[in-house]
Amino acid sequence: MSTPSLRERDARVIAEIGRLRFSPLSLVGGRGNRLIEEGGREVLDLSGSAGPAALGYGHPAMVEAVERAVRDMAGASLLLYPNEPAVSLAERLLAVTPGSGERRVWFGHSGSDANDCTVRVLAAVTGRSRFISFIGSYHGNLSGSMGISGHTAMTHTLPRPGVLLLPYPDPFRPKFSAEDVLALLDYQFETTCPPDQVAAVFIEPLMSDGGLIVPPHGFLKALQDRCRRHGIKIVVDEVKVGLARSGRMHCFEHEGLEPDLVVFGKGLGGGLPLSAVVGPAEIMDHAPAFALQTTAGNPVATAAGGAVLKTIEREGLVERSARIGKLFSDGLRALAEKHEIIGDVRGRGLAVGVDLVADRGTRDPVPATTTAKIIYRGYQLGAAFTYVGLKANVLEFMPPLTLTDDEAAEGVAIVDRAIEDVLAGKVADADVASFMMW
Ligand SMILES: *Cc1c(COP(=O)(O)O)cnc(C)c1O
């Protein structure tokens, strides 16, 4: 009998529900900006593991910080005792996040628990129970964060009662313009959604899982102004696109937002489970509303967070993300000249999406199988990436912020070849059937 592969062993023991894998890639290691699959082949990682791998894999700063924190471990629970890495990280996060007055930081394990906690504390502090968010938005997969999400992958769960889901204006498929959405909000405020019942609006400054949609300039600011007028708090979910990913430290800076609360996750932990909420003390110091999670803010995860923030500064990763992101997306944009299937290349910094269309005139999305085949072929050719979008037609690129010029060029060449090969029929439906998701 032959030894079972990692993939076969995985299929026997790991729950299948909610696994987003679009290729047979199974990992035994990672080095730099490359993932190492069983058998030892190295694959260029253009996915960043969906965002967390901000510094790639095995970055010396991460190794050093995590090793030190675990070797001389300052307890395992911030609930019981303050620990040095958590307090230092909170100080650092406050220093890099704009805001005034007394502010506090809450730590969790994931973007989901951070948004959950934010919903709960805002309802408790404001005494208001309604929230506004967007169709297509993804804020997490725990009950509170699912309840304010508007992704089609969430339709198995009912939204939180009182949530108002607005369309997110999409410049590429402008079903609703920014003006339409604001007019709808005004009408809701006048009629069935009295603004004094609304605690907060949850904003993705760049809609990620909903299709990597960059909002029309000025829309979010206008939304913020309308909400502020009614005492509605502005929550910006920077989980996926924050901390240098967008070519600015915070993605909300591109639109000049002034959030009351900012939610961090994914890249903050550099791959370790870590999330944070930054907000005013009068909101955050509300102990009864907060989920007490024993290991949240533990010294190992927060030491990793400290290493991420220090490395962003030391290696100039904000500027690098802007520069390499432009190089990479310009490369992809050039591919649009030969591949009709590329309808749009968009994003900010190293958060890049390629919108695949069946027809450039109508901009109808390609079927999900086409997207999956390109991802599958990309894997065969040596690069890992995934997809997003309510119609699963947008290739998502969230590579490590440490991606080099050469790797960006290598990535573009692989995407080029993968598209060419798929259009030439080199991947069969059966090849991707078992990897399809939403
Ligand atoms: C991924 C994501 C979350 C949830 O984070 P998890 O770590 O998966 O719980 C929340 N908000 C946004 C914008 C995300 O992309």
Coordinates of C-alpha atoms and ligand atoms in Angstrom, one line a residue:
M1 CA 0.0 0.0 0.0
S2 CA 1.3 3.4 -0.9
T3 CA 1.6 6.1 1.8
P4 CA -1.4 8.4 1.7
S5 CA -0.8 11.9 0.6
L6 CA -1.3 14.9 2.9
R7 CA -4.4 15.8 0.9
E8 CA -5.8 12.3 1.4
R9 CA -5.1 12.3 5.1
D10 CA -6.6 15.8 5.3
A11 CA -9.8 14.6 3.6
R12 CA -10.2 11.8 6.2
V13 CA -9.9 14.0 9.3
I14 CA -10.5 17.7 8.7
A15 CA -14.1 18.9 8.5
E16 CA -14.9 19.9 4.9
I17 CA -17.4 22.7 5.7
G18 CA -16.2 26.1 4.8
R19 CA -12.9 25.0 3.3
L20 CA -12.0 27.5 0.6
R21 CA -9.5 25.7 -1.6
F22 CA -9.4 26.1 -5.2
S23 CA -6.4 23.8 -6.0
P24 CA -4.7 20.7 -4.7
L25 CA -2.0 22.7 -2.9
S26 CA -1.2 21.0 0.4
L27 CA 1.6 22.5 2.5
V28 CA 4.5 21.2 4.5
G29 CA 6.3 24.5 4.9
G30 CA 6.9 28.0 3.7
R31 CA 9.9 30.2 3.2
G32 CA 9.9 33.9 2.2
N33 CA 7.1 34.5 -0.2
R34 CA 6.9 30.9 -1.2
L35 CA 4.8 28.0 0.0
I36 CA 6.3 24.5 0.0
E37 CA 4.0 21.7 -0.9
E38 CA 4.3 18.1 -0.1
G39 CA 7.1 16.7 -2.2
G40 CA 9.1 19.9 -1.8
R41 CA 8.0 22.0 -4.8
E42 CA 8.0 25.8 -4.0
V43 CA 5.0 27.8 -5.1
L44 CA 5.0 31.6 -5.3
D45 CA 2.4 32.8 -2.9
L46 CA 0.2 35.5 -4.4
S47 CA -2.6 34.8 -1.9
G48 CA -0.8 35.7 1.4
S49 CA -3.0 32.8 2.8
A50 CA -6.0 35.2 2.2
G51 CA -4.2 38.1 3.8
P52 CA -2.6 37.1 7.1
A53 CA 0.9 36.4 5.7
A54 CA 1.9 40.0 5.7
L55 CA 5.5 39.2 6.0
G56 CA 5.5 36.0 4.1
Y57 CA 6.7 32.8 5.9
G58 CA 9.6 32.5 8.4
H59 CA 10.5 36.2 8.3
P60 CA 13.4 36.6 10.7
A61 CA 11.6 39.3 12.7
M62 CA 8.7 37.0 13.3
V63 CA 10.8 34.0 14.1
E64 CA 12.8 36.0 16.6
A65 CA 9.8 37.6 18.3
V66 CA 7.7 34.5 18.5
E67 CA 10.6 32.3 19.7
R68 CA 11.5 34.7 22.4
A69 CA 7.9 35.1 23.5
V70 CA 7.2 31.4 23.7
R71 CA 10.6 30.6 25.4
D72 CA 10.0 33.1 28.2
M73 CA 6.2 33.2 28.2
A74 CA 4.6 36.0 30.1
G75 CA 1.6 34.0 31.1
A76 CA -1.1 33.0 28.6
S77 CA -4.0 35.2 29.5
L78 CA -4.3 39.0 29.3
L79 CA -7.5 38.6 31.2
L80 CA -5.6 37.7 34.4
Y81 CA -2.4 39.6 34.1
P82 CA -1.0 42.3 31.8
N83 CA 1.9 41.0 29.7
E84 CA 4.6 43.0 28.1
P85 CA 4.1 42.1 24.4
A86 CA 0.3 42.9 24.6
V87 CA 0.8 46.2 26.2
S88 CA 3.6 47.2 23.9
L89 CA 1.5 46.2 20.9
A90 CA -1.4 48.2 22.1
E91 CA 0.9 51.3 22.5
R92 CA 2.2 50.8 19.0
L93 CA -1.2 50.3 17.5
L94 CA -2.5 53.5 19.1
A95 CA 0.6 55.4 17.9
V96 CA 0.0 54.3 14.2
T97 CA -3.8 54.7 14.2
P98 CA -5.2 58.3 13.9
G99 CA -7.6 59.4 16.6
S100 CA -7.8 61.8 19.5
G101 CA -8.7 61.7 23.2
E102 CA -8.3 58.7 25.5
R103 CA -8.3 55.5 23.4
R104 CA -8.1 51.8 24.2
V105 CA -7.3 48.6 22.4
W106 CA -9.1 45.3 22.7
F107 CA -7.4 42.1 21.5
G108 CA -9.1 39.0 20.1
H109 CA -8.1 36.0 17.9
S110 CA -9.7 36.8 14.6
G111 CA -11.5 39.4 12.5
S112 CA -14.7 37.6 13.4
D113 CA -14.4 37.9 17.1
A114 CA -13.3 41.5 16.8
N115 CA -16.3 42.5 14.8
D116 CA -18.6 40.5 17.1
C117 CA -17.2 42.3 20.1
T118 CA -17.6 45.6 18.3
V119 CA -21.3 45.0 17.6
R120 CA -21.9 44.0 21.2
V121 CA -20.2 46.9 22.8
L122 CA -21.7 49.5 20.5
A123 CA -25.2 48.2 21.1
A124 CA -24.5 48.3 24.9
V125 CA -22.9 51.7 25.0
T126 CA -25.1 53.6 22.6
G127 CA -28.4 51.9 23.7
R128 CA -29.2 51.7 19.9
S129 CA -29.7 48.3 18.4
R130 CA -29.7 48.9 14.6
F131 CA -26.6 48.7 12.4
I132 CA -25.8 49.6 8.8
S133 CA -23.6 47.6 6.6
F134 CA -23.3 46.6 2.9
I135 CA -24.6 43.9 0.6
G136 CA -21.4 42.0 -0.3
S137 CA -19.6 42.9 2.9
Y138 CA -17.8 40.2 4.9
H139 CA -17.2 40.9 8.6
G140 CA -16.7 37.4 9.9
N141 CA -18.1 34.0 10.7
L142 CA -19.3 34.2 14.3
S143 CA -22.9 34.9 15.0
G144 CA -22.5 38.7 15.7
S145 CA -20.2 39.3 12.8
M146 CA -22.2 37.1 10.4
G147 CA -25.3 39.1 11.5
I148 CA -23.9 42.3 10.1
S149 CA -22.4 40.8 7.0
G150 CA -24.0 40.9 3.6
H151 CA -22.1 38.3 1.6
T152 CA -24.0 35.8 -0.4
A153 CA -22.0 33.1 1.3
M154 CA -23.9 34.1 4.5
T155 CA -27.4 33.5 3.3
H156 CA -27.7 30.4 5.4
T157 CA -27.8 32.8 8.4
L158 CA -30.4 35.5 8.9
P159 CA -29.0 39.0 9.4
R160 CA -29.2 40.5 12.8
P161 CA -32.6 42.1 13.4
G162 CA -32.6 45.7 12.5
V163 CA -29.6 45.6 10.2
L164 CA -29.9 47.8 7.1
L165 CA -27.9 46.4 4.2
L166 CA -27.1 49.0 1.6
P167 CA -25.7 48.3 -1.9
Y168 CA -22.0 49.1 -2.2
P169 CA -21.5 51.3 -5.2
D170 CA -19.4 49.4 -7.8
P171 CA -17.8 51.6 -10.5
F172 CA -17.3 48.6 -12.8
R173 CA -20.9 47.3 -12.6
P174 CA -22.7 50.5 -11.6
K175 CA -26.1 49.1 -10.8
F176 CA -26.3 51.7 -8.0
S177 CA -24.3 54.9 -8.1
A178 CA -22.9 56.5 -5.0
E179 CA -25.8 59.0 -5.3
D180 CA -28.4 56.2 -5.5
V181 CA -27.1 54.6 -2.3
L182 CA -27.0 57.9 -0.4
A183 CA -30.5 58.7 -1.6
L184 CA -31.7 55.3 -0.4
L185 CA -30.0 55.8 3.0
D186 CA -31.7 59.2 3.3
Y187 CA -35.1 57.6 2.5
Q188 CA -34.5 54.9 5.0
F189 CA -33.7 57.5 7.6
E190 CA -36.9 59.4 6.8
T191 CA -39.0 56.3 6.9
T192 CA -38.4 52.9 8.4
C193 CA -34.9 53.2 9.8
P194 CA -34.9 56.2 12.2
P195 CA -31.3 57.2 12.5
D196 CA -31.5 57.7 16.3
Q197 CA -31.9 53.9 16.5
V198 CA -28.7 53.2 14.6
A199 CA -25.6 52.5 16.7
A200 CA -23.0 52.3 13.9
V201 CA -22.2 51.8 10.3
F202 CA -19.7 49.0 9.4
I203 CA -17.5 50.0 6.4
E204 CA -15.1 48.0 4.4
P205 CA -12.9 50.8 2.9
L206 CA -12.3 48.4 0.0
M207 CA -14.8 45.7 -0.3
S208 CA -12.7 42.6 -0.3
D209 CA -14.6 39.3 -0.4
G210 CA -17.5 41.0 -2.1
G211 CA -15.3 41.4 -5.2
L212 CA -12.4 43.7 -4.5
I213 CA -14.4 46.7 -5.2
V214 CA -12.8 50.2 -4.8
P215 CA -15.6 52.6 -3.9
P216 CA -16.2 55.7 -6.0
H217 CA -14.1 58.5 -4.6
G218 CA -16.0 60.6 -2.0
F219 CA -18.8 58.1 -1.4
L220 CA -17.5 56.8 2.0
K221 CA -16.8 60.4 3.2
A222 CA -20.4 61.4 2.3
L223 CA -21.7 58.4 4.1
Q224 CA -19.6 59.2 7.1
D225 CA -20.9 62.8 7.2
R226 CA -24.5 61.7 7.0
C227 CA -24.1 59.1 9.8
R228 CA -22.1 61.5 12.0
R229 CA -24.9 64.0 11.8
H230 CA -27.1 61.5 13.6
G231 CA -24.6 60.3 16.2
I232 CA -24.0 57.1 14.3
K233 CA -20.5 55.6 15.0
I234 CA -18.2 54.9 12.1
V235 CA -16.6 51.5 12.3
V236 CA -13.9 50.7 9.7
D237 CA -13.1 47.1 9.1
E238 CA -9.5 47.1 8.1
V239 CA -9.1 43.3 8.8
K240 CA -8.1 42.5 5.2
V241 CA -6.8 45.7 3.7
G242 CA -5.3 47.5 6.7
L243 CA -1.7 47.8 7.9
A244 CA 0.2 48.7 4.7
R245 CA -1.7 46.3 2.5
S246 CA -3.4 49.1 0.5
G247 CA -0.2 51.2 0.0
R248 CA -1.2 53.4 3.0
M249 CA -0.9 52.4 6.6
H250 CA -4.7 52.3 6.8
C251 CA -6.9 51.8 3.8
F252 CA -9.4 54.3 5.2
E253 CA -6.8 57.1 4.7
H254 CA -7.3 56.9 0.9
E255 CA -10.8 58.3 1.4
G256 CA -10.1 60.6 4.3
L257 CA -12.3 58.8 6.8
E258 CA -12.1 59.5 10.5
P259 CA -13.4 56.3 12.1
D260 CA -14.6 56.1 15.7
L261 CA -13.5 52.4 15.8
V262 CA -11.0 50.5 13.7
V263 CA -10.9 46.8 13.5
F264 CA -7.7 44.9 12.7
G265 CA -7.0 41.3 12.0
K266 CA -5.4 39.0 9.5
G267 CA -2.1 40.7 8.6
L268 CA -1.8 42.1 12.2
G269 CA -0.8 38.7 13.5
G270 CA 1.4 37.8 10.5
G271 CA -0.3 34.4 10.5
L272 CA -0.8 33.9 14.2
P273 CA -4.4 34.3 15.5
L274 CA -4.7 38.0 16.5
S275 CA -7.2 40.8 16.1
A276 CA -7.7 44.2 17.6
V277 CA -10.2 46.9 18.0
V278 CA -9.0 50.5 18.6
G279 CA -11.6 53.0 19.8
P280 CA -12.4 55.7 22.3
A281 CA -12.1 54.8 26.0
E282 CA -15.8 55.7 26.6
I283 CA -16.8 53.0 24.2
M284 CA -14.1 50.5 24.8
D285 CA -14.0 50.5 28.6
H286 CA -17.3 48.7 28.8
A287 CA -16.3 45.4 30.4
P288 CA -19.7 43.7 30.7
A289 CA -20.2 43.8 27.0
F290 CA -17.0 42.3 26.0
A291 CA -16.4 38.6 25.3
L292 CA -13.8 37.4 27.7
Q293 CA -11.6 35.1 25.8
T294 CA -8.9 33.4 27.9
T295 CA -6.0 33.4 25.5
A296 CA -6.9 36.7 23.7
G297 CA -3.9 39.1 23.8
N298 CA -1.6 36.2 24.8
P299 CA 2.1 37.1 24.7
V300 CA 3.0 34.9 21.7
A301 CA 0.4 36.3 19.3
T302 CA 0.9 39.9 20.4
A303 CA 4.7 39.5 20.1
A304 CA 4.0 38.4 16.5
G305 CA 1.8 41.5 16.1
G306 CA 4.6 43.7 17.4
A307 CA 7.0 42.2 14.9
V308 CA 4.6 42.9 12.1
L309 CA 4.2 46.6 13.0
K310 CA 8.0 47.0 13.6
T311 CA 8.8 45.4 10.3
I312 CA 6.3 47.5 8.4
E313 CA 8.2 50.5 9.7
R314 CA 11.7 49.2 9.4
E315 CA 11.3 47.7 5.9
G316 CA 9.2 50.6 4.6
L317 CA 6.4 48.2 3.7
V318 CA 3.8 50.9 3.2
E319 CA 5.8 52.5 0.4
R320 CA 6.8 49.1 -0.9
S321 CA 3.2 47.9 -1.0
A322 CA 2.3 51.0 -3.1
R323 CA 5.2 50.5 -5.4
I324 CA 5.1 46.8 -5.9
G325 CA 1.3 46.9 -6.0
K326 CA 1.5 49.3 -8.9
L327 CA 4.1 47.2 -10.7
F328 CA 2.1 44.1 -10.3
S329 CA -1.3 45.6 -11.3
D330 CA 0.2 47.4 -14.2
G331 CA 1.6 44.1 -15.4
L332 CA -1.9 42.5 -15.0
R333 CA -3.4 45.5 -16.8
A334 CA -1.1 44.9 -19.7
L335 CA -2.5 41.4 -20.0
A336 CA -5.9 42.8 -20.6
E337 CA -4.7 43.9 -24.0
K338 CA -4.4 40.3 -25.1
H339 CA -7.0 38.6 -22.9
E340 CA -10.5 39.7 -23.6
I341 CA -11.6 37.8 -20.5
I342 CA -9.9 40.5 -18.2
G343 CA -12.7 43.0 -17.7
D344 CA -11.0 45.1 -15.0
V345 CA -7.9 45.2 -12.9
R346 CA -8.4 47.1 -9.7
G347 CA -7.4 47.5 -6.1
R348 CA -5.1 49.4 -3.9
G349 CA -1.4 48.6 -3.2
L350 CA -1.0 44.8 -2.8
A351 CA -4.7 44.2 -2.7
V352 CA -5.4 43.5 -6.3
G353 CA -8.4 42.0 -8.1
V354 CA -8.8 40.8 -11.7
D355 CA -12.5 40.8 -12.8
L356 CA -13.1 38.1 -15.3
V357 CA -15.9 38.7 -17.8
A358 CA -17.7 36.5 -20.4
D359 CA -18.3 39.6 -22.5
R360 CA -16.6 43.0 -22.3
G361 CA -19.7 44.7 -23.6
T362 CA -22.1 43.4 -21.0
R363 CA -19.5 42.8 -18.4
D364 CA -21.2 39.6 -17.4
P365 CA -19.1 37.6 -15.1
V366 CA -17.5 34.4 -16.3
P367 CA -18.8 31.2 -14.7
A368 CA -17.1 30.2 -11.5
T369 CA -15.6 27.1 -13.2
T370 CA -13.5 29.4 -15.4
T371 CA -12.1 31.2 -12.4
A372 CA -11.4 27.9 -10.7
K373 CA -9.6 26.6 -13.7
I374 CA -7.3 29.6 -13.9
I375 CA -6.5 29.2 -10.2
Y376 CA -5.9 25.5 -10.7
R377 CA -3.6 26.1 -13.8
G378 CA -1.8 28.8 -11.8
Y379 CA -1.1 26.3 -9.1
Q380 CA 0.3 23.8 -11.7
L381 CA 2.5 26.6 -13.1
G382 CA 3.8 27.5 -9.7
A383 CA 1.7 30.3 -8.1
A384 CA -1.0 30.3 -5.4
F385 CA -4.0 32.7 -5.6
T386 CA -7.7 32.5 -4.9
Y387 CA -10.9 34.2 -5.9
V388 CA -13.6 36.5 -4.4
G389 CA -16.8 38.2 -5.6
L390 CA -20.4 37.4 -5.2
K391 CA -20.3 35.7 -8.6
A392 CA -16.8 34.1 -7.9
N393 CA -15.4 35.8 -10.9
V394 CA -12.6 38.0 -9.4
L395 CA -9.1 36.7 -9.0
E396 CA -7.8 37.9 -5.7
F397 CA -4.1 38.8 -5.1
M398 CA -3.0 39.5 -1.5
P399 CA 0.6 38.5 -1.6
P400 CA 3.0 39.1 1.3
L401 CA 4.0 42.7 1.6
T402 CA 7.6 41.5 1.1
L403 CA 6.9 40.5 -2.5
T404 CA 9.9 41.5 -4.6
D405 CA 10.0 43.1 -8.1
D406 CA 11.1 39.8 -9.7
E407 CA 8.4 37.9 -7.9
A408 CA 5.7 40.4 -9.0
A409 CA 6.9 39.9 -12.6
E410 CA 7.0 36.1 -12.2
G411 CA 3.4 36.2 -10.8
V412 CA 2.2 38.2 -13.8
A413 CA 3.8 35.8 -16.2
I414 CA 2.1 32.8 -14.5
V415 CA -1.3 34.5 -14.5
D416 CA -0.8 35.3 -18.2
R417 CA 0.1 31.7 -19.0
A418 CA -2.7 30.3 -16.8
I419 CA -5.4 32.3 -18.6
E420 CA -3.9 31.4 -22.0
D421 CA -3.9 27.7 -21.1
V422 CA -7.4 27.7 -19.7
L423 CA -8.8 29.4 -22.8
A424 CA -6.9 26.8 -24.9
G425 CA -8.9 24.1 -23.0
K426 CA -5.9 22.7 -21.0
V427 CA -7.9 22.3 -17.8
A428 CA -11.0 20.0 -17.7
D429 CA -14.2 20.6 -15.7
A430 CA -13.4 17.4 -13.8
D431 CA -10.0 18.8 -12.7
V432 CA -11.6 21.6 -10.7
A433 CA -15.0 20.0 -9.7
S434 CA -13.8 19.0 -6.2
F435 CA -12.4 22.5 -5.5
M436 CA -15.4 24.7 -6.2
M437 CA -16.7 26.9 -3.5
W438 CA -19.3 29.7 -3.4
Ligands
LIG1 C1 -11.4 37.9 6.9 C2 -12.2 39.1 7.3 C3 -12.9 39.1 8.5 C4 -12.9 37.9 9.4 O1 -11.6 37.6 9.9 P1 -11.3 36.1 10.4 O2 -9.9 36.2 10.9 O3 -11.5 35.2 9.2 O4 -12.3 35.8 11.5 C5 -13.5 40.3 8.9 N1 -13.6 41.3 8.0 C6 -13.0 41.3 6.8 C7 -13.0 42.6 6.0 C8 -12.3 40.2 6.4 O5 -11.7 40.2 5.2

